[in-house]
Short mmCIF file of C-alpha atoms in Angstrom, two decimals:
data_model
loop_
_atom_site.label_atom_id
_atom_site.label_comp_id
_atom_site.label_asym_id
_atom_site.label_seq_id
_atom_site.Cartn_x
_atom_site.Cartn_y
_atom_site.Cartn_z
CA MET A 8 0.00 0.00 0.00
CA ASN A 9 1.50 3.33 -1.04
CA LYS A 10 1.47 6.49 1.07
CA ASN A 11 -1.56 8.06 -0.62
CA ASP A 12 -3.60 4.87 -0.27
CA LEU A 13 -2.63 4.61 3.40
CA VAL A 14 -3.66 8.21 4.10
CA GLU A 15 -6.99 7.65 2.35
CA LYS A 16 -7.60 4.44 4.31
CA LEU A 17 -6.75 6.04 7.65
CA SER A 18 -8.97 9.03 6.87
CA PHE A 19 -11.85 6.68 6.09
CA LEU A 20 -11.35 4.73 9.33
CA ALA A 21 -11.16 7.92 11.38
CA ALA A 22 -14.37 9.22 9.80
CA GLU A 23 -16.10 5.89 10.48
CA ALA A 24 -15.00 5.97 14.11
CA PHE A 25 -16.17 9.58 14.44
CA TRP A 26 -19.67 8.93 13.10
CA HIS A 27 -20.10 5.71 15.10
CA GLY A 28 -18.99 7.55 18.24
CA LEU A 29 -21.29 10.46 17.50
CA GLU A 30 -24.27 8.13 17.15
CA GLU A 31 -23.56 6.64 20.57
CA ILE A 32 -23.48 9.99 22.37
CA SER A 33 -26.55 11.51 20.72
CA PRO A 34 -28.21 13.63 23.46
CA GLY A 35 -31.74 12.34 22.84
CA PRO A 36 -31.09 8.63 23.46
CA LEU A 37 -28.82 9.43 26.41
CA LEU A 38 -31.57 11.55 27.95
CA ARG A 39 -33.95 8.59 27.66
CA GLU A 40 -31.52 6.57 29.76
CA ARG A 41 -31.58 9.13 32.57
CA LEU A 42 -35.17 10.36 32.51
CA LYS A 43 -37.94 7.81 33.13
CA ARG A 44 -41.44 7.44 34.55
CA GLU A 45 -42.64 4.73 36.90
CA GLY A 46 -46.29 5.00 37.76
CA GLY A 47 -46.83 8.47 39.16
CA LYS A 48 -43.13 9.03 39.84
CA ILE A 49 -40.47 10.63 37.69
CA LEU A 50 -36.95 9.22 37.90
CA VAL A 51 -33.91 11.35 37.12
CA SER A 52 -30.89 9.03 36.99
CA GLY A 53 -32.78 6.72 39.31
CA ARG A 54 -33.66 9.45 41.81
CA PRO A 55 -37.45 9.51 42.29
CA TRP A 56 -39.70 12.56 42.49
CA ASP A 57 -43.25 11.91 43.68
CA GLY A 58 -44.84 14.23 41.13
CA LYS A 59 -46.99 16.01 43.72
CA GLY A 60 -45.47 19.44 43.21
CA MET A 61 -44.88 21.69 40.22
CA LEU A 62 -42.54 20.53 37.43
CA LEU A 63 -40.61 23.23 35.60
CA CYS A 64 -38.65 21.86 32.66
CA CYS A 65 -36.26 24.13 30.77
CA ALA A 66 -34.09 23.00 27.88
CA ALA A 67 -31.50 25.63 26.98
CA GLY A 68 -28.66 25.51 24.48
CA LYS A 69 -27.78 24.32 21.00
CA ALA A 70 -28.96 20.77 21.73
CA ALA A 71 -32.17 21.97 23.38
CA PRO A 72 -34.69 21.22 20.57
CA GLN A 73 -33.83 17.53 20.35
CA MET A 74 -33.68 17.12 24.13
CA ALA A 75 -36.91 19.03 24.75
CA GLU A 76 -38.71 16.80 22.26
CA VAL A 77 -37.53 13.68 24.11
CA ALA A 78 -38.34 15.17 27.53
CA GLY A 79 -41.80 16.13 26.31
CA GLU A 80 -42.51 12.56 25.22
CA ILE A 81 -41.36 11.09 28.53
CA LEU A 82 -43.00 13.71 30.75
CA ASP A 83 -46.22 13.92 28.73
CA GLY A 84 -48.86 15.63 30.85
CA LYS A 85 -46.56 16.18 33.84
CA ILE A 86 -44.82 19.43 32.85
CA GLY A 87 -46.32 22.37 34.69
CA ARG A 88 -44.32 24.81 32.59
CA GLY A 89 -41.83 24.06 29.84
CA LEU A 90 -39.35 26.44 28.22
CA LEU A 91 -37.28 25.67 25.13
CA ILE A 92 -34.52 28.24 24.68
CA CYS A 93 -32.33 27.77 21.62
CA PRO A 94 -30.58 29.77 18.87
CA THR A 95 -32.99 31.53 16.54
CA ASP A 96 -31.88 29.48 13.53
CA MET A 97 -32.48 26.21 15.39
CA ALA A 98 -35.99 26.91 16.69
CA PRO A 99 -38.49 24.16 15.76
CA PRO A 100 -40.83 25.25 12.95
CA LYS A 101 -43.84 23.71 14.70
CA PRO A 102 -45.14 23.89 18.29
CA LEU A 103 -43.57 21.43 20.71
CA PRO A 104 -46.11 19.93 23.15
CA GLY A 105 -45.45 21.05 26.71
CA PHE A 106 -42.96 23.76 25.78
CA GLU A 107 -42.97 27.46 25.05
CA ILE A 108 -40.36 28.08 22.34
CA LEU A 109 -38.15 31.10 23.02
CA PRO A 110 -35.60 31.73 20.24
CA ALA A 111 -32.58 33.71 21.40
CA GLU A 112 -29.34 35.11 20.02
CA HIS A 113 -25.95 33.38 20.02
CA PRO A 114 -23.01 33.96 20.46
CA VAL A 115 -23.81 37.61 21.30
CA PRO A 116 -27.00 38.12 23.35
CA GLY A 117 -29.86 40.16 21.93
CA GLU A 118 -33.46 40.96 22.69
CA GLY A 119 -34.51 37.31 22.41
CA SER A 120 -31.87 36.35 25.00
CA PHE A 121 -33.08 38.99 27.42
CA GLN A 122 -36.70 37.88 27.01
CA ALA A 123 -35.81 34.20 27.43
CA ALA A 124 -33.83 34.94 30.58
CA ALA A 125 -36.72 36.98 31.98
CA ALA A 126 -39.16 34.13 31.34
CA LEU A 127 -36.90 31.61 33.08
CA LYS A 128 -36.31 33.94 36.03
CA ALA A 129 -40.04 34.45 36.52
CA ALA A 130 -40.72 30.71 36.36
CA ALA A 131 -37.87 29.83 38.75
CA LYS A 132 -38.95 32.43 41.32
CA ASP A 133 -42.37 30.77 41.59
CA LEU A 134 -40.95 27.37 42.60
CA LYS A 135 -41.45 26.07 46.13
CA ALA A 136 -40.26 23.20 48.30
CA GLY A 137 -41.53 19.94 46.81
CA ASP A 138 -41.35 21.28 43.26
CA LEU A 139 -38.91 19.93 40.67
CA PHE A 140 -36.83 22.04 38.31
CA LEU A 141 -35.47 19.88 35.49
CA PHE A 142 -32.80 21.91 33.70
CA ILE A 143 -31.53 20.39 30.45
CA LEU A 144 -28.41 22.34 29.57
CA SER A 145 -26.14 22.43 26.53
CA GLY A 146 -23.53 24.66 24.92
CA GLY A 147 -24.44 28.22 23.99
CA ALA A 148 -26.64 28.80 27.03
CA THR A 149 -24.43 31.63 28.33
CA SER A 150 -25.56 33.90 25.49
CA LEU A 151 -29.06 32.45 25.14
CA LEU A 152 -29.81 33.12 28.82
CA ALA A 153 -27.88 36.36 29.15
CA SER A 154 -29.49 39.05 31.26
CA PRO A 155 -27.35 41.89 32.69
CA VAL A 156 -26.90 42.43 36.39
CA PRO A 157 -27.96 46.03 37.19
CA PRO A 158 -26.67 48.65 36.66
CA ILE A 159 -25.13 47.09 33.53
CA THR A 160 -27.30 47.70 30.47
CA PRO A 161 -28.15 45.17 27.75
CA GLU A 162 -26.06 47.17 25.28
CA GLU A 163 -23.04 47.11 27.61
CA LEU A 164 -23.42 43.39 28.17
CA SER A 165 -23.56 42.65 24.43
CA ALA A 166 -20.52 44.85 23.80
CA THR A 167 -18.58 42.94 26.48
CA PHE A 168 -19.52 39.59 24.92
CA LYS A 169 -18.24 40.84 21.54
CA ALA A 170 -14.95 42.01 23.05
CA LEU A 171 -14.40 38.69 24.83
CA LEU A 172 -15.16 36.65 21.72
CA ALA A 173 -12.57 38.62 19.75
CA SER A 174 -9.93 38.53 22.50
CA GLY A 175 -8.54 35.01 22.07
CA ALA A 176 -9.63 34.02 25.59
CA ASP A 177 -10.76 30.42 26.02
CA ILE A 178 -14.23 29.43 27.18
CA VAL A 179 -13.17 29.11 30.82
CA ASP A 180 -11.77 32.65 30.97
CA MET A 181 -14.65 34.14 29.01
CA ASN A 182 -17.22 32.59 31.31
CA ILE A 183 -15.39 33.76 34.44
CA VAL A 184 -16.16 37.28 33.26
CA ARG A 185 -19.60 36.64 31.79
CA LYS A 186 -21.03 34.82 34.82
CA HIS A 187 -20.26 37.88 36.95
CA LEU A 188 -22.18 40.15 34.59
CA THR A 189 -25.32 38.03 34.11
CA ASP A 190 -28.00 37.35 36.69
CA LEU A 191 -28.48 33.63 35.92
CA GLY A 192 -24.84 32.52 35.55
CA GLY A 193 -22.51 31.33 38.29
CA GLY A 194 -25.20 29.56 40.33
CA ARG A 195 -27.64 32.45 40.43
CA LEU A 196 -30.38 30.42 38.75
CA ALA A 197 -30.14 27.90 41.60
CA GLU A 198 -30.60 30.75 44.07
CA LEU A 199 -33.80 31.78 42.29
CA ALA A 200 -35.19 28.22 42.17
CA TYR A 201 -34.40 27.44 45.83
CA PRO A 202 -35.91 25.65 47.79
CA ALA A 203 -37.15 23.50 44.90
CA ARG A 204 -35.26 20.37 43.94
CA ILE A 205 -32.98 21.01 40.96
CA GLU A 206 -31.82 18.32 38.54
CA THR A 207 -29.44 19.47 35.79
CA LEU A 208 -28.64 17.16 32.87
CA ALA A 209 -25.96 18.66 30.66
CA VAL A 210 -24.23 18.23 27.33
CA SER A 211 -20.66 19.49 27.73
CA ASP A 212 -18.92 21.42 24.96
CA VAL A 213 -16.00 22.62 27.11
CA PRO A 214 -12.61 20.85 27.29
CA THR A 215 -12.55 20.52 31.07
CA ASP A 216 -16.17 19.32 31.49
CA ASN A 217 -16.26 21.61 34.53
CA PRO A 218 -19.93 22.14 35.48
CA SER A 219 -19.28 25.77 36.43
CA THR A 220 -18.06 26.51 32.89
CA ILE A 221 -20.80 24.72 30.90
CA GLY A 222 -23.28 27.47 30.04
CA SER A 223 -21.62 29.55 32.79
CA GLY A 224 -22.91 27.11 35.43
CA PRO A 225 -26.39 28.50 36.23
CA THR A 226 -27.21 25.77 38.80
CA VAL A 227 -23.82 24.94 40.33
CA ASP A 228 -21.48 26.66 42.76
CA ASP A 229 -18.98 29.06 41.26
CA PHE A 230 -15.24 28.83 41.89
CA SER A 231 -14.47 32.20 40.30
CA THR A 232 -14.42 35.71 41.75
CA TYR A 233 -14.61 39.33 40.65
CA ALA A 234 -10.85 39.48 41.05
CA LEU A 235 -10.37 36.63 38.58
CA ALA A 236 -12.76 38.33 36.16
CA VAL A 237 -10.77 41.57 36.25
CA GLY A 238 -7.60 39.51 35.85
CA VAL A 239 -8.94 38.01 32.61
CA ILE A 240 -9.75 41.47 31.26
CA GLU A 241 -6.28 42.79 32.08
CA ARG A 242 -4.50 39.68 30.79
CA PHE A 243 -6.15 39.97 27.38
CA GLY A 244 -5.83 43.74 27.15
CA LEU A 245 -9.58 44.40 27.24
CA SER A 246 -9.68 47.31 29.67
CA SER A 247 -10.08 49.86 26.88
CA ARG A 248 -12.39 47.65 24.77
CA ILE A 249 -15.26 47.06 27.17
CA PRO A 250 -17.68 49.68 28.57
CA GLU A 251 -16.35 51.70 31.51
CA ASN A 252 -19.46 50.86 33.54
CA VAL A 253 -18.73 47.12 33.21
CA LEU A 254 -15.14 47.48 34.39
CA ARG A 255 -16.27 49.72 37.26
CA PHE A 256 -18.88 47.15 38.29
CA LEU A 257 -16.33 44.32 38.39
CA LYS A 258 -13.86 46.38 40.40
CA ASP A 259 -16.62 47.39 42.82
CA GLY A 260 -17.25 43.67 43.26
CA ILE A 261 -13.66 43.18 44.38
CA ARG A 262 -14.26 45.88 46.99
CA GLY A 263 -17.33 44.03 48.26
CA LYS A 264 -19.86 46.51 46.88
CA ASN A 265 -21.57 43.83 44.77
CA PRO A 266 -22.55 40.35 45.97
CA GLU A 267 -20.36 37.48 44.76
CA THR A 268 -21.72 34.53 42.84
CA PRO A 269 -22.88 31.78 45.24
CA LYS A 270 -20.14 29.44 46.42
CA LYS A 271 -19.90 25.84 47.56
CA GLY A 272 -21.95 25.20 50.68
CA ALA A 273 -24.66 27.73 49.87
CA PRO A 274 -28.14 26.41 50.82
CA CYS A 275 -29.39 26.53 47.22
CA PHE A 276 -26.97 23.75 46.23
CA LEU A 277 -28.05 21.27 48.91
CA SER A 278 -30.89 20.00 46.74
CA SER A 279 -29.21 20.67 43.38
CA ARG A 280 -27.65 17.82 41.38
CA PHE A 281 -25.64 18.07 38.18
CA GLU A 282 -24.88 15.29 35.70
CA ILE A 283 -23.12 15.31 32.33
CA LEU A 284 -24.95 13.26 29.71
CA CYS A 285 -22.27 13.48 27.04
CA SER A 286 -19.20 15.47 26.12
CA ALA A 287 -16.40 15.84 23.59
CA ARG A 288 -14.23 13.73 25.92
CA LEU A 289 -16.78 10.90 25.77
CA LEU A 290 -16.85 11.18 21.98
CA LEU A 291 -13.07 10.71 21.85
CA ASP A 292 -13.36 7.66 24.09
CA LYS A 293 -16.01 6.17 21.81
CA MET A 294 -13.88 6.91 18.72
CA ALA A 295 -10.88 5.17 20.30
CA LEU A 296 -13.02 2.13 21.06
CA HIS A 297 -14.33 1.92 17.50
CA LEU A 298 -10.85 2.29 16.08
CA THR A 299 -9.67 -0.74 18.06
CA LEU A 300 -12.57 -2.77 16.64
CA LEU A 301 -12.03 -1.78 13.01
CA PRO A 302 -9.99 -4.06 10.71
CA GLN A 303 -6.24 -3.52 10.77
CA VAL A 304 -4.77 -1.42 7.97
CA ALA A 305 -2.76 -3.64 5.65
#
């Protein structure tokens, strides 16, 4: 076998492994494995909920349409309120039973993002003890659920997103800044939904699979601080490229003038669970497995 034939053969095998792996980590089927019904109970990864309270189901992110469709089939008739928040160009063309479809902007938040965030905030605030908040999260949710923390304006928030996206910062650094400027990121959604039970099922699109980075971690404790956020801005030379009011807000946070994102041990996380359904890391593992099963290259 000559060099060109070998390259072509290896490329074919790699493509085969990729598509086989991708089929095995499709979010819809994996969600069916975690979300089930038994009689009047709903099971999330085997953890039962008696179904006596209110069920809020929100699917947010680029994989949200497929996952909301599956959740709607499984939870048929049990969803008290359902929200599907996805990029405008991915919104289902037809109504989805059980869900209100809220198209939003990505990767820079716009009016749809602000409206979607407002709808989710209002729904989460109404939850009580005994209720269940099923949050189905995937990549892109940071922008789709972006809502500025006062006194930051929507225009200032969008400008900051643009500056970060053009800076060369990775997703971890960008979200350290963005979760401190949005009122659902960095665990703040969990604060709103408390004392309801929170179950987050996530599709990871970040290299570290760190829950606090996926979608800016709306329902998990946040490791980052205002000081780290300002450090990111200074490290990437963004001080002159973001609105003065944003930089002032972050620096006031360092001085204790603005509340920090909720940290580990906060009451809102006692009844909040987070689980990754699939990730790029899992895809690579599946690809490696398929490559070992494929015929040897002659």
